[in-house]
Short mmCIF file of C-alpha atoms in Angstrom, two decimals:
data_model
loop_
_atom_site.label_atom_id
_atom_site.label_comp_id
_atom_site.label_asym_id
_atom_site.label_seq_id
_atom_site.Cartn_x
_atom_site.Cartn_y
_atom_site.Cartn_z
CA GLU B 1068 -7.00 88.28 109.44
CA THR B 1069 -6.05 91.74 109.99
CA GLY B 1070 -7.35 92.33 113.45
CA VAL B 1071 -9.48 95.13 112.11
CA THR B 1072 -13.19 94.39 112.86
CA GLN B 1073 -16.25 96.54 111.49
CA SER B 1074 -19.77 96.43 112.71
CA PRO B 1075 -22.48 95.93 111.62
CA THR B 1076 -21.59 93.84 108.49
CA HIS B 1077 -24.83 94.79 106.45
CA LEU B 1078 -27.21 97.72 106.92
CA ILE B 1079 -30.33 98.86 105.31
CA LYS B 1080 -31.50 102.44 105.82
CA THR B 1081 -34.03 104.77 104.03
CA ARG B 1082 -33.04 107.98 102.39
CA GLY B 1083 -32.92 110.95 104.83
CA GLN B 1084 -31.94 108.72 107.77
CA GLN B 1085 -28.71 108.81 109.73
CA VAL B 1086 -26.30 105.94 110.23
CA THR B 1087 -23.18 105.10 112.30
CA LEU B 1088 -20.68 102.58 111.43
CA ARG B 1089 -17.99 101.33 113.73
CA CYS B 1090 -14.52 100.14 113.47
CA SER B 1091 -12.00 98.56 116.07
CA SER B 1092 -8.40 98.94 114.91
CA GLN B 1093 -5.61 96.49 115.02
CA SER B 1094 -3.82 96.47 118.41
CA GLY B 1095 -1.18 99.11 118.72
CA HIS B 1096 -2.37 101.23 115.67
CA ASN B 1097 -3.16 104.73 116.38
CA THR B 1098 -4.59 105.91 113.12
CA VAL B 1099 -7.83 104.84 111.26
CA SER B 1100 -8.83 105.63 107.73
CA TRP B 1101 -12.29 105.21 106.10
CA TYR B 1102 -13.03 104.54 102.46
CA GLN B 1103 -16.22 104.28 100.54
CA GLN B 1104 -16.33 101.72 97.77
CA ALA B 1105 -19.37 101.84 95.21
CA LEU B 1106 -20.21 98.78 93.23
CA GLY B 1107 -17.66 98.09 90.56
CA GLN B 1108 -15.32 100.93 91.65
CA GLY B 1109 -12.14 101.12 93.61
CA PRO B 1110 -12.25 102.57 97.22
CA GLN B 1111 -12.31 106.42 97.60
CA PHE B 1112 -10.83 107.89 100.69
CA ILE B 1113 -13.11 109.62 103.00
CA PHE B 1114 -10.94 110.79 105.96
CA GLN B 1115 -8.49 109.75 108.39
CA TYR B 1116 -8.19 110.14 112.27
CA TYR B 1117 -5.07 110.16 114.33
CA ARG B 1118 -4.95 110.61 118.06
CA GLU B 1119 -8.63 111.52 117.90
CA GLU B 1120 -8.22 114.38 115.46
CA GLU B 1121 -9.19 114.51 111.76
CA ASN B 1122 -5.90 114.23 109.94
CA GLY B 1123 -6.94 114.52 106.24
CA ARG B 1124 -10.18 114.36 104.29
CA GLY B 1125 -11.02 113.39 100.73
CA ASN B 1126 -13.71 114.94 98.53
CA PHE B 1127 -16.86 114.04 100.76
CA PRO B 1128 -19.38 116.57 102.01
CA PRO B 1129 -19.66 117.55 105.73
CA ARG B 1130 -22.56 115.26 106.32
CA PHE B 1131 -19.95 112.49 106.54
CA SER B 1132 -18.29 112.85 109.83
CA GLY B 1133 -16.24 110.77 112.19
CA LEU B 1134 -14.95 110.21 115.56
CA GLN B 1135 -11.86 108.35 116.97
CA PHE B 1136 -11.87 107.29 120.69
CA PRO B 1137 -8.94 107.18 123.32
CA ASN B 1138 -8.78 103.42 122.61
CA TYR B 1139 -8.23 104.30 118.77
CA SER B 1140 -11.57 102.70 117.68
CA SER B 1141 -13.49 104.96 115.42
CA GLU B 1142 -16.96 105.80 114.09
CA LEU B 1143 -18.21 106.90 110.71
CA ASN B 1144 -21.48 108.92 110.66
CA VAL B 1145 -23.41 109.70 107.72
CA ASN B 1146 -26.45 112.23 107.93
CA ALA B 1147 -29.30 112.81 105.49
CA LEU B 1148 -28.54 109.50 103.59
CA GLU B 1149 -28.77 109.52 99.76
CA LEU B 1150 -29.37 106.70 97.37
CA ASP B 1151 -25.81 107.19 96.12
CA ASP B 1152 -24.31 106.45 99.57
CA SER B 1153 -25.23 102.85 99.12
CA ALA B 1154 -21.65 101.22 99.21
CA LEU B 1155 -19.08 98.97 101.10
CA TYR B 1156 -17.53 101.11 103.68
CA LEU B 1157 -14.01 99.95 104.59
CA CYS B 1158 -11.99 100.92 107.65
CA ALA B 1159 -8.28 100.55 107.74
CA SER B 1160 -5.86 101.06 110.73
CA SER B 1161 -2.19 101.91 110.63
CA LEU B 1162 0.61 103.24 112.84
CA GLN B 1163 1.57 106.68 111.96
CA THR B 1164 5.22 106.51 112.14
CA GLY B 1165 7.91 106.52 109.43
CA VAL B 1166 7.50 104.20 106.40
CA ALA B 1167 4.72 102.32 108.30
CA LYS B 1168 2.26 105.14 107.79
CA ASN B 1169 1.04 103.98 104.43
CA ILE B 1170 0.81 100.28 105.36
CA GLN B 1171 -2.99 100.04 106.11
CA TYR B 1172 -4.69 97.00 107.36
CA PHE B 1173 -8.36 96.76 106.22
CA GLY B 1174 -11.37 95.35 107.77
CA ALA B 1175 -14.11 93.36 106.00
CA GLY B 1176 -16.37 96.29 105.61
CA THR B 1177 -19.87 97.35 106.23
CA ARG B 1178 -22.37 96.92 103.31
CA LEU B 1179 -24.82 99.99 103.44
CA SER B 1180 -27.84 99.97 101.23
CA VAL B 1181 -30.02 103.15 101.22
CA LEU B 1182 -33.65 102.71 99.79
CA LYS Z 715 -4.33 114.98 91.66
CA GLN Z 716 -3.35 111.43 91.46
CA GLU Z 717 -5.03 109.35 88.87
CA VAL Z 718 -4.64 105.47 88.83
CA THR Z 719 -5.72 103.35 85.86
CA GLN Z 720 -5.84 99.63 85.83
CA ILE Z 721 -5.87 97.58 82.54
CA PRO Z 722 -7.61 95.26 81.62
CA ALA Z 723 -10.89 96.00 83.57
CA ALA Z 724 -11.51 92.34 83.26
CA LEU Z 725 -9.58 89.14 82.28
CA SER Z 726 -10.51 85.62 81.78
CA VAL Z 727 -7.87 82.86 81.47
CA PRO Z 728 -7.65 79.09 81.60
CA GLU Z 729 -5.87 77.49 84.63
CA GLY Z 730 -2.15 77.33 84.43
CA GLU Z 731 -1.62 80.50 82.42
CA ASN Z 732 0.93 83.21 83.39
CA LEU Z 733 -0.71 86.58 83.49
CA VAL Z 734 0.06 90.32 83.90
CA LEU Z 735 -2.14 93.07 85.28
CA ASN Z 736 -1.32 96.73 84.83
CA CYS Z 737 -1.46 99.80 86.77
CA SER Z 738 -0.54 103.37 85.69
CA PHE Z 739 -0.53 106.48 87.69
CA THR Z 740 -0.02 110.11 86.95
CA ASP Z 741 1.98 111.52 89.97
CA SER Z 742 5.35 109.83 90.49
CA ALA Z 743 5.74 111.47 93.89
CA ILE Z 744 4.57 108.48 95.87
CA TYR Z 745 5.48 106.72 99.18
CA ASN Z 746 4.66 103.34 98.03
CA LEU Z 747 2.44 101.10 95.80
CA GLN Z 748 0.44 98.28 97.09
CA TRP Z 749 -1.58 95.43 95.35
CA PHE Z 750 -4.62 94.14 97.06
CA ARG Z 751 -6.92 91.27 96.37
CA GLN Z 752 -10.71 91.58 96.99
CA ASP Z 753 -13.08 88.75 96.92
CA PRO Z 754 -16.84 89.52 96.18
CA GLY Z 755 -18.43 91.58 98.93
CA LYS Z 756 -15.32 91.30 101.11
CA GLY Z 757 -12.57 93.46 102.33
CA LEU Z 758 -9.06 94.04 100.97
CA THR Z 759 -6.12 91.50 101.43
CA SER Z 760 -2.65 93.06 100.83
CA LEU Z 761 -0.63 91.04 98.51
CA LEU Z 762 2.56 93.00 97.79
CA LEU Z 763 3.71 96.35 99.04
CA ILE Z 764 6.62 98.13 96.96
CA GLN Z 765 8.37 101.11 98.72
CA SER Z 766 9.16 104.13 96.69
CA SER Z 767 12.88 103.22 96.63
CA GLN Z 768 12.16 99.74 95.55
CA ARG Z 769 11.73 98.24 92.16
CA GLU Z 770 9.99 94.98 92.75
CA GLN Z 771 8.66 92.64 95.35
CA THR Z 772 7.89 88.86 95.18
CA SER Z 773 5.67 86.53 97.14
CA GLY Z 774 5.22 83.00 96.09
CA ARG Z 775 3.66 82.96 92.59
CA LEU Z 776 3.27 86.77 92.65
CA ASN Z 777 5.70 89.44 91.48
CA ALA Z 778 5.07 93.03 91.39
CA SER Z 779 7.28 95.81 89.76
CA LEU Z 780 7.36 99.60 89.94
CA ASP Z 781 8.72 102.02 87.52
CA LYS Z 782 8.07 105.58 88.91
CA SER Z 783 9.60 107.33 85.91
CA SER Z 784 7.04 105.85 83.70
CA GLY Z 785 4.36 105.86 86.21
CA ARG Z 786 3.68 102.14 85.82
CA SER Z 787 3.31 98.94 87.95
CA THR Z 788 2.64 95.44 86.89
CA LEU Z 789 1.52 92.39 88.83
CA TYR Z 790 2.65 89.08 87.45
CA ILE Z 791 0.94 85.95 88.48
CA ALA Z 792 2.56 82.68 87.53
CA ALA Z 793 0.79 79.49 86.98
CA SER Z 794 -2.65 80.86 87.60
CA GLN Z 795 -5.37 78.69 89.65
CA PRO Z 796 -9.17 79.09 90.03
CA GLY Z 797 -8.47 80.16 93.66
CA ASP Z 798 -6.73 83.41 92.19
CA SER Z 799 -10.13 84.43 90.81
CA ALA Z 800 -10.84 87.86 92.61
CA THR Z 801 -10.73 91.62 92.00
CA TYR Z 802 -7.20 92.90 92.05
CA LEU Z 803 -6.67 96.52 93.11
CA CYS Z 804 -3.67 98.79 92.79
CA SER Z 805 -3.13 101.53 95.36
CA LEU Z 806 -0.65 104.51 95.73
CA GLY Z 807 0.42 105.94 98.99
CA GLY Z 808 1.11 109.51 98.15
CA THR Z 809 0.60 111.84 100.90
CA SER Z 810 2.38 112.54 104.26
CA TYR Z 811 -0.62 111.27 106.35
CA GLY Z 812 -1.02 108.03 104.48
CA LYS Z 813 -4.20 108.50 102.19
CA LEU Z 814 -4.34 105.75 99.41
CA THR Z 815 -5.46 106.23 96.05
CA PHE Z 816 -6.84 103.18 94.17
CA GLY Z 817 -7.57 102.19 90.68
CA GLN Z 818 -10.86 100.71 89.79
CA GLY Z 819 -9.53 97.07 89.76
CA THR Z 820 -9.00 94.18 87.41
CA ILE Z 821 -11.64 91.38 87.65
CA LEU Z 822 -9.73 88.17 87.18
CA THR Z 823 -11.51 84.88 86.33
CA VAL Z 824 -9.36 81.64 86.27
CA HIS Z 825 -11.43 78.81 84.85
CA PRO Z 826 -10.61 75.12 85.35
#
C-alpha cells in the first residue's frame, strides 16, 4: 500500500461529456503527477502539480486540466471526452526535494471508459 | 526526447527458470531508472530504483542493473514463480521536476 488513493475506481462516460478524477497523496508529499495508460501501453505523463501550480506538462491538449489543493490532494479534469480518452488514469505523489523528487508512489488508478 | 523500449514484449516460462527482462533508452541524461510491476487492471508497484550514480540494485530474487553509457538496463528474476506473473515496466526519471518516461512493458507469464 502506497498511501495514495484515487476515486472513483471505475467510471463510464459518453463522448462529449466532462469528467473529474480525484487523488489523495501520501502523507507529507507535496507533489502530484498524473499519467494516462491506454490498454497495452506504458503510462504517459499528463502533468504535475507542485504547491498548487502546474509544474510540467506532457503532450496532452488543454482539455486536460488539473488542480491541486492546499492539502496537496488533486483533481484531473477532462472536457469534451473522446473515445481515445478511455484508459487507466494513474496518480502518483512525491516529495519535491533532492533525489526524492523522482521517487513516485502510485495509486491503484481510475479506469475510464468513454462510449 | 527520451524513448524507452522494452524487450521482449511478452515472455512465457516454466516455474523455476531464471529470466532477464531488457530495457533500452535513448537519452543517458537521467536521474534514475525504476522497475515497476503491474498486475492486470491495477496500479504500479515499485520493485527497484537505481539512482544515476549507481550500477545495480538487488531485492530478494530481483536484481536490476544500469549501464548509462550503452543506454540499457536489465531486470533479472531468479527462480521464477507463478506469482511473478505480471507486466513489468521500466521508467526513466529524466527531468528536474520528476517526470517519468515509461516503456511499453513486458508481459511475463510463469506457468507451473
